[in-house]
Coordinates of C-alpha atoms and ligand atoms in Angstrom, one line a residue:
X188 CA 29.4 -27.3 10.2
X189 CA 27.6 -27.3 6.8
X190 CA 26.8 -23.3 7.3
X191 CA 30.6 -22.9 8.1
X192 CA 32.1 -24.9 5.0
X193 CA 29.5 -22.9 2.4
X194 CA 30.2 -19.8 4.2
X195 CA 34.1 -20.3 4.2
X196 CA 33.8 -20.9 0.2
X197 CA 31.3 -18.2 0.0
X198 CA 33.5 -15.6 0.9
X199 CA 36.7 -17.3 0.3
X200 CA 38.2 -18.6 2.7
X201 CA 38.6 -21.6 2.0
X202 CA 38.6 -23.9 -1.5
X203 CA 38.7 -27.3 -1.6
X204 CA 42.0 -28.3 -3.9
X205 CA 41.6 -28.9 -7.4
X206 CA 37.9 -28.4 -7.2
X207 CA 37.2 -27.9 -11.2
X208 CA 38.8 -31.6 -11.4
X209 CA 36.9 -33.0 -8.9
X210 CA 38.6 -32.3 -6.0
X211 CA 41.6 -33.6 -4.3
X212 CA 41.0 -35.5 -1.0
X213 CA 42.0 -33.9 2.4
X214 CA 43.7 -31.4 0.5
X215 CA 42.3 -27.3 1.2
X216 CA 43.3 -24.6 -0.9
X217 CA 43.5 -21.2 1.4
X218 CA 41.3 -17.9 -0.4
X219 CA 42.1 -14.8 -0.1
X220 CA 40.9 -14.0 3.5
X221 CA 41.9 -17.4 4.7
X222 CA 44.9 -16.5 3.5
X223 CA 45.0 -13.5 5.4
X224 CA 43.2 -15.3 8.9
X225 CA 45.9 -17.9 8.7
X226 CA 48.7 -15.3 8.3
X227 CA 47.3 -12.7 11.0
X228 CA 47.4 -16.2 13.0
X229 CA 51.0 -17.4 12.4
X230 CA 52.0 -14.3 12.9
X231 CA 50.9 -13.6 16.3
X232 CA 52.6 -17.5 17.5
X233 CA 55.9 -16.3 15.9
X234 CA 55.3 -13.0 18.0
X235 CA 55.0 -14.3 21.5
X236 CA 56.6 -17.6 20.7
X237 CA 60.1 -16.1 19.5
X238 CA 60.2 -12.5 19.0
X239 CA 58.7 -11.4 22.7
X240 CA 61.1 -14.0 23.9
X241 CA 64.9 -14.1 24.7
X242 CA 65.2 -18.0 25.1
X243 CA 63.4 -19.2 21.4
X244 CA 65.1 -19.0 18.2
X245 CA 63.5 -19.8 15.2
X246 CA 64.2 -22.4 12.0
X247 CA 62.6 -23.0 8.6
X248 CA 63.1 -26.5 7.7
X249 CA 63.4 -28.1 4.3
X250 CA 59.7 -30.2 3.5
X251 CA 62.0 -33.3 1.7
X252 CA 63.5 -35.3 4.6
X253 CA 66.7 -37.8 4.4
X254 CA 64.9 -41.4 4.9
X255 CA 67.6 -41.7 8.2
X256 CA 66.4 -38.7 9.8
X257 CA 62.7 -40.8 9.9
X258 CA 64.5 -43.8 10.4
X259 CA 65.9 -42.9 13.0
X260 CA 62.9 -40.9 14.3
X261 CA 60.7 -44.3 14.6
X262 CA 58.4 -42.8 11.9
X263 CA 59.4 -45.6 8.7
X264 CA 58.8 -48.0 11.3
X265 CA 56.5 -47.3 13.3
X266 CA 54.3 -44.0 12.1
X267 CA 51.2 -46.6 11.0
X268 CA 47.4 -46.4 11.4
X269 CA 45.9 -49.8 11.7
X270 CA 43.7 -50.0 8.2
X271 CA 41.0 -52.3 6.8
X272 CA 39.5 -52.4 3.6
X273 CA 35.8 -53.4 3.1
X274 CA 35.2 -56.1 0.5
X275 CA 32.3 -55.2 -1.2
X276 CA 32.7 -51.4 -1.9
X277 CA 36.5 -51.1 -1.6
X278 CA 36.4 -48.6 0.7
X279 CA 40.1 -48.1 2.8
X280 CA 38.9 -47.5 6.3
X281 CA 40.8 -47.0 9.6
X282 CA 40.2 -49.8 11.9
X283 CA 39.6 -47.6 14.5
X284 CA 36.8 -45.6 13.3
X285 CA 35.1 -48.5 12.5
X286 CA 31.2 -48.9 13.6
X287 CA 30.2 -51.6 15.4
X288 CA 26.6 -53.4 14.7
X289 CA 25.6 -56.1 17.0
X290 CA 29.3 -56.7 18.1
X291 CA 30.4 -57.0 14.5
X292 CA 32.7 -54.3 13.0
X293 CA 30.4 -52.4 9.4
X294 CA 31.6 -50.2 6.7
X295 CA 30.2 -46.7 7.6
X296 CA 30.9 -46.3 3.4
X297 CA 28.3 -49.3 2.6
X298 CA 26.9 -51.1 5.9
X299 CA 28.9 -53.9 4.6
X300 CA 30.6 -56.5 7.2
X301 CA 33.1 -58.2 5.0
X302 CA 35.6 -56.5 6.0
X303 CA 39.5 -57.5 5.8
X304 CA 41.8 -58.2 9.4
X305 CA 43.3 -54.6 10.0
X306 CA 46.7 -54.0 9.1
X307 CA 49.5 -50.8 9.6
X308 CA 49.7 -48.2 7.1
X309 CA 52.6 -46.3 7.2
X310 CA 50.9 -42.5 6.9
X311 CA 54.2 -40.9 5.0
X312 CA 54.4 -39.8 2.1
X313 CA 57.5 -40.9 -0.5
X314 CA 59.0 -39.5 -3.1
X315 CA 61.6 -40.0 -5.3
X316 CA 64.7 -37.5 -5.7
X317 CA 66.7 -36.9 -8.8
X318 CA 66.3 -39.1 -12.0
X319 CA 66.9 -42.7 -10.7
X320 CA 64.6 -44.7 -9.3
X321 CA 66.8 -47.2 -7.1
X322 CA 65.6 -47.2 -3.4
X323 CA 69.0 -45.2 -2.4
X324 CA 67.3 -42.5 -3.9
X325 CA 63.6 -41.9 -1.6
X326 CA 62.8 -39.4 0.4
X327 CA 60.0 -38.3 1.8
X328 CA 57.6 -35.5 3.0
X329 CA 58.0 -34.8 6.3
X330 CA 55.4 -35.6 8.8
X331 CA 55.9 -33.2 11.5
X332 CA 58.1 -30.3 11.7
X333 CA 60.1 -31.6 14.9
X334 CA 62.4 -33.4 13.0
X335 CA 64.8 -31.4 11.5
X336 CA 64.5 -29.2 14.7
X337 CA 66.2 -31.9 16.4
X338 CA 68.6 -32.2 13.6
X339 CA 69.7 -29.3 13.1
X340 CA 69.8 -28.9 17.2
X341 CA 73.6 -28.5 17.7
X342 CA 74.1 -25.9 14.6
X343 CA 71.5 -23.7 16.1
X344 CA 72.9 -24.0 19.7
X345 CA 76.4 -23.0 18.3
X346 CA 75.2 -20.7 16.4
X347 CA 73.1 -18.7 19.0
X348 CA 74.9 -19.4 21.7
X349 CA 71.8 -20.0 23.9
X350 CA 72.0 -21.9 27.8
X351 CA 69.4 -24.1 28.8
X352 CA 66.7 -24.3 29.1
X353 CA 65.7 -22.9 25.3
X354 CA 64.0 -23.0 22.5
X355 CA 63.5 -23.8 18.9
X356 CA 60.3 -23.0 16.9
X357 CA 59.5 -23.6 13.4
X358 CA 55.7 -23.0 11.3
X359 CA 55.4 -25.0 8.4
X360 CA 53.9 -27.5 6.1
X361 CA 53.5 -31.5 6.9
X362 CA 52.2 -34.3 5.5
X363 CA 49.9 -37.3 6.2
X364 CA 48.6 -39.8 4.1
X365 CA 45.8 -39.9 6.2
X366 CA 43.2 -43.2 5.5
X367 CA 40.4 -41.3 6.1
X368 CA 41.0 -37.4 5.8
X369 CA 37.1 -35.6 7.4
X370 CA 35.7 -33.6 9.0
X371 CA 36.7 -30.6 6.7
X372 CA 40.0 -29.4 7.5
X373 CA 40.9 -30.8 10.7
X374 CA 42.5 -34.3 9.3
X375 CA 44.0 -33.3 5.9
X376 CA 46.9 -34.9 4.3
X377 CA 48.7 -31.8 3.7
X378 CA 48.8 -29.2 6.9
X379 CA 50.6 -27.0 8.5
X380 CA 51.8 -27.3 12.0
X381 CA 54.0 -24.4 14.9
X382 CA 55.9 -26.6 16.7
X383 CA 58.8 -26.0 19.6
X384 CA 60.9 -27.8 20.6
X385 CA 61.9 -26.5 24.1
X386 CA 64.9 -28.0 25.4
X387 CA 65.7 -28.4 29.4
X388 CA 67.9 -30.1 32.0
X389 CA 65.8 -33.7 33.0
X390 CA 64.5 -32.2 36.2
X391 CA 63.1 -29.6 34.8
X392 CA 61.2 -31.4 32.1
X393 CA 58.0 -31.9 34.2
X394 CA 58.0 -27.9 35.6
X395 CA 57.9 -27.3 32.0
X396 CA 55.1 -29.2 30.6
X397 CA 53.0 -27.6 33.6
X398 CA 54.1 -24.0 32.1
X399 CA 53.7 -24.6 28.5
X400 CA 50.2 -25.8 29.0
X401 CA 49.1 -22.9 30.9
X402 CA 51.1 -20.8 28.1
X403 CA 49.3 -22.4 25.6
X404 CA 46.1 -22.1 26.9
X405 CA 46.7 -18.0 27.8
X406 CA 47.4 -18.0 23.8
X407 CA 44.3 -19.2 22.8
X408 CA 42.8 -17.2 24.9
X409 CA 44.5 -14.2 23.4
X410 CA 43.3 -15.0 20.0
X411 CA 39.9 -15.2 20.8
X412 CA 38.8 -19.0 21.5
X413 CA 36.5 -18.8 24.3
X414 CA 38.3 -20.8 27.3
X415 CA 34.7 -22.7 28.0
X416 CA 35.4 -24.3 25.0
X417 CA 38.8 -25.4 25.2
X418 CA 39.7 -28.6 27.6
X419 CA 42.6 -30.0 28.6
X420 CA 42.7 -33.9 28.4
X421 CA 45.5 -35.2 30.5
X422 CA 46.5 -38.4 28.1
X423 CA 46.9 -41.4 30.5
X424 CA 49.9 -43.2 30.2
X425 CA 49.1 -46.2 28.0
X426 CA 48.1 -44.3 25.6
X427 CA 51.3 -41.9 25.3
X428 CA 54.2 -42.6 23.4
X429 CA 56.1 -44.9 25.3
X430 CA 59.1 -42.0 25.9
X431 CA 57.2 -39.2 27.2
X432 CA 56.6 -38.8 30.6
X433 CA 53.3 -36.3 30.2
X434 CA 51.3 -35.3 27.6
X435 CA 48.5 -32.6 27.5
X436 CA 45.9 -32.3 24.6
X437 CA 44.4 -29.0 24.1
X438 CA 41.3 -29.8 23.0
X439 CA 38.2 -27.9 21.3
X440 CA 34.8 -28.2 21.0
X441 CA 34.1 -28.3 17.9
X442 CA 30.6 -28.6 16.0
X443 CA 31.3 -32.4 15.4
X444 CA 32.8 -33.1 18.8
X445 CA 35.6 -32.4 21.1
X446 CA 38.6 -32.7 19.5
X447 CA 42.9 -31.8 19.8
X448 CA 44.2 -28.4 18.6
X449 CA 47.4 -28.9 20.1
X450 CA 49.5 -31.8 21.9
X451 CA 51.9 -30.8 24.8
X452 CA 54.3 -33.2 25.2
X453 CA 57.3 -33.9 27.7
X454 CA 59.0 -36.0 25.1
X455 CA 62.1 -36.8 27.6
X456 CA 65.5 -36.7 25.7
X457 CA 64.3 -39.6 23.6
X458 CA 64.4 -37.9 19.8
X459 CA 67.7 -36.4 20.4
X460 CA 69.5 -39.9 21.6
X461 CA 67.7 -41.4 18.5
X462 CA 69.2 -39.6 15.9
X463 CA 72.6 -39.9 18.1
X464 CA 72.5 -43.4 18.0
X465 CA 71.8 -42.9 14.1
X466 CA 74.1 -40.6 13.0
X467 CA 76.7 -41.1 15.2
X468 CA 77.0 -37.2 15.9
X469 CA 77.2 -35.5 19.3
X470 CA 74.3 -34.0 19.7
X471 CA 74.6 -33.1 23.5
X472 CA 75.3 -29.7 25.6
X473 CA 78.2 -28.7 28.0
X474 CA 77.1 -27.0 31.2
X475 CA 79.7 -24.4 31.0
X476 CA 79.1 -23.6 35.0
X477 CA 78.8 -27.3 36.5
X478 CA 81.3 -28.9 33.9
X479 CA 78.7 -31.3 32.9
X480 CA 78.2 -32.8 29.3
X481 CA 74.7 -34.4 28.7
X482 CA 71.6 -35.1 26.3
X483 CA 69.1 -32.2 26.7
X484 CA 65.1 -33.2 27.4
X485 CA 62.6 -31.8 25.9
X486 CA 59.4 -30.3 26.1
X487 CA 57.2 -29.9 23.1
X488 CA 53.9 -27.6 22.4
X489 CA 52.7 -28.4 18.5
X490 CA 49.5 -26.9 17.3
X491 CA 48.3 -27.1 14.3
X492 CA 47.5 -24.4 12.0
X493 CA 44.9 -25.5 9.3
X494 CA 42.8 -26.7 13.0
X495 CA 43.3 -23.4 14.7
X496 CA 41.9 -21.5 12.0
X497 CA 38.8 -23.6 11.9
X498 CA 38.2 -23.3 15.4
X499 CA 38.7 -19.6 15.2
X500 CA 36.0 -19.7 12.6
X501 CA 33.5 -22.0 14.3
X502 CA 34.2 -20.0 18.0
X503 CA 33.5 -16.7 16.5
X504 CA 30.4 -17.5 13.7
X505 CA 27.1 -16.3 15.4
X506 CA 23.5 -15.2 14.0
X507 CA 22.1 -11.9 15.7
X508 CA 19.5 -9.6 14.1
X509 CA 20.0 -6.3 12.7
X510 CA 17.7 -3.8 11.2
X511 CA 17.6 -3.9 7.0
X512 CA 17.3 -0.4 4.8
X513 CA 13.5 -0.1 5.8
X514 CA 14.4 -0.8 9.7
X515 CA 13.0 -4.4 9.4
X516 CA 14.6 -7.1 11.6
X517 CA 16.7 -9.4 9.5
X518 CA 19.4 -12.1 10.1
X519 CA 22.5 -11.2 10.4
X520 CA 25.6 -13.4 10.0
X521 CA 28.3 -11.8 12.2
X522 CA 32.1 -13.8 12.5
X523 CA 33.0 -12.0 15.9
X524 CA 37.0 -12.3 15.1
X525 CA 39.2 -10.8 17.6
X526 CA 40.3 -7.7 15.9
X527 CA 44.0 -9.5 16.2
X528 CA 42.8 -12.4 14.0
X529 CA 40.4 -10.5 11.3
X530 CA 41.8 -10.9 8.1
X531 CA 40.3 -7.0 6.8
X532 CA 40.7 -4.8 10.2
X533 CA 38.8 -1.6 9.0
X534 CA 36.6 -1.2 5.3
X535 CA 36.2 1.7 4.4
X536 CA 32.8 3.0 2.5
X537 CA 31.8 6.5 1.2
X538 CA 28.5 6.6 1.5
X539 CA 27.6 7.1 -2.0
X540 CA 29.5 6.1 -4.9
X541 CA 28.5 8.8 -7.9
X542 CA 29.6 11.9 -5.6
X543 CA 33.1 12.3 -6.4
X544 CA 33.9 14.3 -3.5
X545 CA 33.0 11.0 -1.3
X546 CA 35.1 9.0 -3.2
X547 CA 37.7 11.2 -3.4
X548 CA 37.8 11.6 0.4
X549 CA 37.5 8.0 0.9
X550 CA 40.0 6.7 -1.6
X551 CA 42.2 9.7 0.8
X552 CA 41.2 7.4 4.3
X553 CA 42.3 4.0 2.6
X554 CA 45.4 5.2 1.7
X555 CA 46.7 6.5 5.0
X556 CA 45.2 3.5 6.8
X557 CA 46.7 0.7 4.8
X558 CA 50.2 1.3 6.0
X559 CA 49.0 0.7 9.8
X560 CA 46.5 -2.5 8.9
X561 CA 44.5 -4.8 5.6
X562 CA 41.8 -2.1 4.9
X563 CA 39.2 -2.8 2.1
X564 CA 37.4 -0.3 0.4
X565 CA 33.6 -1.2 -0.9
X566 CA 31.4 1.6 -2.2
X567 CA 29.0 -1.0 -4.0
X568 CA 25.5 -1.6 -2.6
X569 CA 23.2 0.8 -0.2
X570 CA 25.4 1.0 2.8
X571 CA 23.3 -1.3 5.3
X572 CA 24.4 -4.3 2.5
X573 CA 27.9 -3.1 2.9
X574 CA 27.9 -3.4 6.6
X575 CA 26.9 -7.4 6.4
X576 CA 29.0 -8.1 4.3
X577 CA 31.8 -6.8 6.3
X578 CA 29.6 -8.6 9.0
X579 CA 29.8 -12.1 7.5
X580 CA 34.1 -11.8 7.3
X581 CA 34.6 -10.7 10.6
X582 CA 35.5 -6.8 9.7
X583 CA 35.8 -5.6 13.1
X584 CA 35.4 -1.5 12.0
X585 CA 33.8 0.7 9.5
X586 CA 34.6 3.3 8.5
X587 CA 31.7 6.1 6.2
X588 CA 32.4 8.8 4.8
X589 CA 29.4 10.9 4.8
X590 CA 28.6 14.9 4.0
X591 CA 29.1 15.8 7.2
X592 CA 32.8 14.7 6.3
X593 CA 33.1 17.4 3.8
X594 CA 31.8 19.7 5.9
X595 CA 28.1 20.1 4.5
X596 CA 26.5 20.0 7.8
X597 CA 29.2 22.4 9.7
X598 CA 32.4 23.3 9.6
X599 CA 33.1 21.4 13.2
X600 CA 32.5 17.9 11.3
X601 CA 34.5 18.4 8.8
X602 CA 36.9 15.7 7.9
X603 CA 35.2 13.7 10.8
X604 CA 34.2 10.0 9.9
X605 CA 31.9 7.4 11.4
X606 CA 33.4 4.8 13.2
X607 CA 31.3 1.6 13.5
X608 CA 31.8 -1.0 15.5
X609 CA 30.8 -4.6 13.8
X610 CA 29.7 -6.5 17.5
X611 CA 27.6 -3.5 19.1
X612 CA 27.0 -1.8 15.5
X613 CA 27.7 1.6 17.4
X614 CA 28.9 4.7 15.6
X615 CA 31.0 7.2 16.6
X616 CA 32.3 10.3 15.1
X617 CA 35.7 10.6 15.0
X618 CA 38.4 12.6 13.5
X619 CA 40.0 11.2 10.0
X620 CA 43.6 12.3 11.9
X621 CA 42.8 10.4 14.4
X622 CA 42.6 7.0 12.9
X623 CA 45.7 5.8 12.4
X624 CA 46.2 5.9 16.1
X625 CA 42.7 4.8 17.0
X626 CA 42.1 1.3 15.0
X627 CA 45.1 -0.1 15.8
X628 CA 44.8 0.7 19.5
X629 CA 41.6 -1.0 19.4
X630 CA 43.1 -4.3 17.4
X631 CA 45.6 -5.0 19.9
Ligands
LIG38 N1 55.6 -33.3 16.7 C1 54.5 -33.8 17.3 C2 53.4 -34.0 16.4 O1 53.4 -33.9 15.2 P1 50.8 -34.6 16.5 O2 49.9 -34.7 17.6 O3 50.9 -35.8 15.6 O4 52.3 -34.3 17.1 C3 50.5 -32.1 16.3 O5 50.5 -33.3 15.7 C4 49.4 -31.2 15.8 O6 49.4 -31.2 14.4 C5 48.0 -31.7 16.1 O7 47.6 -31.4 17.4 C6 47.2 -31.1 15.1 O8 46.8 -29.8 15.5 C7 48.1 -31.0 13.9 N2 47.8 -32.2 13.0 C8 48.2 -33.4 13.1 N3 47.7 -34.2 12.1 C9 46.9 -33.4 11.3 C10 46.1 -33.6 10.2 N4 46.0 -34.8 9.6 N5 45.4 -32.5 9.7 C11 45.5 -31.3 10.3 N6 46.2 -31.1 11.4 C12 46.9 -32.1 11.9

């Protein structure tokens, strides 16, 4: 892990927030090619989640949520972690992370065992909206996305007009007050989470968990997480929420244990008769072929972003060897990204930077890839240098522009380039023309 968190500040991807102040705790700041991995990666959900599909719509949610809406969800009641404080270095601990010496519970902050009984801690966050302060006026940061997806469920059924069973997805930010944010992004207080909310008849409800687990699973795949790493943990039924009839974690192995990406839930047609009860509001669906009125189930795959990305990151950092300038072994640090998740698809280098005519035909490459992918352009550093540096991000292709490229060593390799590929380090000649057709065939 520690070579992953200095090489995701290293090259930027990502910051912890507020750093020059000290930092701000469970809270990550995204750099330019996290930026970039976590867009290529939201993306691609909202791609095969809605787009490719005919029975998901989408919704972007406000972050600020009406106190009833989490009322009514169970969440001001009941969204607690059970939390002890230790007496003698004040740490705020979560009882159940809590070490265990000789059958008595310790403070993995001091050692200490004076410890306090454990107690809920509701993990939202409030806030305050408009100027006065009475309590009529909280509201808070919502915890999951789900919510307001089941909120705003009978304006988006009339509105798209959709039959059961289908679909609403939503990517964006939550928020957890988390007692003991670790393990470097994967608990935060602020994340980002793609949640649908699939909505069925009740007997389909338990077809559908089995076919968004293996849908899941294929999309992980698809990114590039290797499938010996991912397990499926089949949450017994004590520990589910007490409405759902089946819940799958995905897990991942991560460097400091196996651990959930994503929870799959059949969450019955319990959130939707919640905020019925609360609001008063019909929130059901007329079968117009069987003449029936009733309370859709649902079925609920929720991944989280900020988690995905870092086990993209761990899956695909690896250490191989490659030749430096003199053609002595060296390490190399090589982020093996599937070409679909890469945050730079193709850099693009002229072999040396004080011959204008290289730089003048490379500068030409950049700007007829960029409309097709991220390219970068780097002409700093003997070329070998350039290459591991591209390496170490996870650049899948190279691109140099060399003097055969102008034609210097016969007119047949003119306005040819090489093409290297970052896992076998290969080169191939190819045509500039033929680029723009060539990368992206490979990315997808
Ligand atoms: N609507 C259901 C729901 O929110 P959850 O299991 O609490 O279920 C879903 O969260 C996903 O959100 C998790 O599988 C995880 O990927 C992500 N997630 C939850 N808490 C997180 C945190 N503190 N930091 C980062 N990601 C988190």
């Amino acid at each position: 892990m520690e070579k992953i968190v200095s090489l995701c500040k290293r090259r930027g991807f990502i910051f912890q927030s507020s750093e020059i102040y000290g930092g701000l705790n469970g809270v990550w700041d995204y750099g330019p090619l996290g930026t970039e991995l976590k867009n290529n990666l939201k993306q691609y959900w909202w791609q095969v989640m809605v787009r490719e599909r005919d029975d998901v719509v989408g919704l972007d949610g406000a972050i600020l949520t009406h106190p009833a809406v989490l009322k009514a969800s169970g969440h001001v009641d009941t969204f607690t972690d059970p939390m002890v404080d230790c007496r003698t270095c004040k740490a705020r601990l979560r009882a159940d992370q809590l070490a265990e010496k000789n059958g008595a519970r310790q403070c993995p902050n001091c050692g200490g065992k004076d410890l306090t009984e454990a107690r809920p801690f509701n993990l939202m966050f409030q806030t305050q909206m408009g100027a006065s302060a009475d309590p009529a006026s909280i509201a808070y940061l919502r915890p999951e996305t789900a919510q307001s997806i089941f909120v705003q469920f009978k304006n988006v059924l009339d509105v798209s007009r959709k039959k059961l069973p289908f679909g609403i997805a939503q990517i964006g930010k939550a928020f957890r007050n988390e007692i003991n944010p670790r393990n470097f992004t994967f608990r935060s207080r602020e994340f980002e989470q793609m949640e649908l909310e699939y909505f069925c008849r009740p007997e389909q409800g338990m077809d559908l968990l089995a076919y968004w687990l293996k849908e899941r699973i294929r999309f992980y795949e698809e990114i590039g997480i290797s499938r010996k790493r991912l397990h499926v943990l089949d949450v017994p039924e004590k520990e589910r929420a007490f409405y759902s009839k089946g819940t799958f974690d995905i897990e991942y192995e991560f460097p400091f244990g196996r651990q959930e990406l994503e929870g799959v839930a059949y969450r019955t047609d319990y959130d939707l008769q919640q905020h019925i009860k609360a609001s008063g509001k019909p929130l059901d669906y007329f079968d117009e072929e069987t003449k029936e009125r009733f309370v859709p189930h649902v079925v609920e795959p929720s991944a989280g972003v900020d988690r995905t990305v870092l086990a993209l990151i761990c899956d695909a950092y690896d250490e191989d060897s490659a030749p430096d300038e003199k053609g002595k072994m060296e390490t190399r640090i090589v982020i093996r990204f599937h070409p679909r998740m890469a945050p730079i698809k193709c850099a693009i280098f002229p072999l040396l930077r004080n011959k204008e005519a290289l730089v003048a035909k490379a500068r030409e490459v950049q700007a007829l890839l960029r409309p097709h992918m991220n390219v970068f352009y780097d002409e700093g550093g003997a070329i070998g240098r350039r290459y591991r540096r591209q390496d170490e991000i996870g650049t899948p292709f190279g691109v140099t522009i060399d003097f055969e490229t102008l034609g210097e060593k016969g007119e047949g390799l003119r306005d040819t380039v090489t093409l290297r590929d970052r896992d076998s380090m290969k080169q191939e000649r190819v045509a500039i023309k033929d680029l723009p057709q060539l990368i992206p065939s490979k990315i997808r």
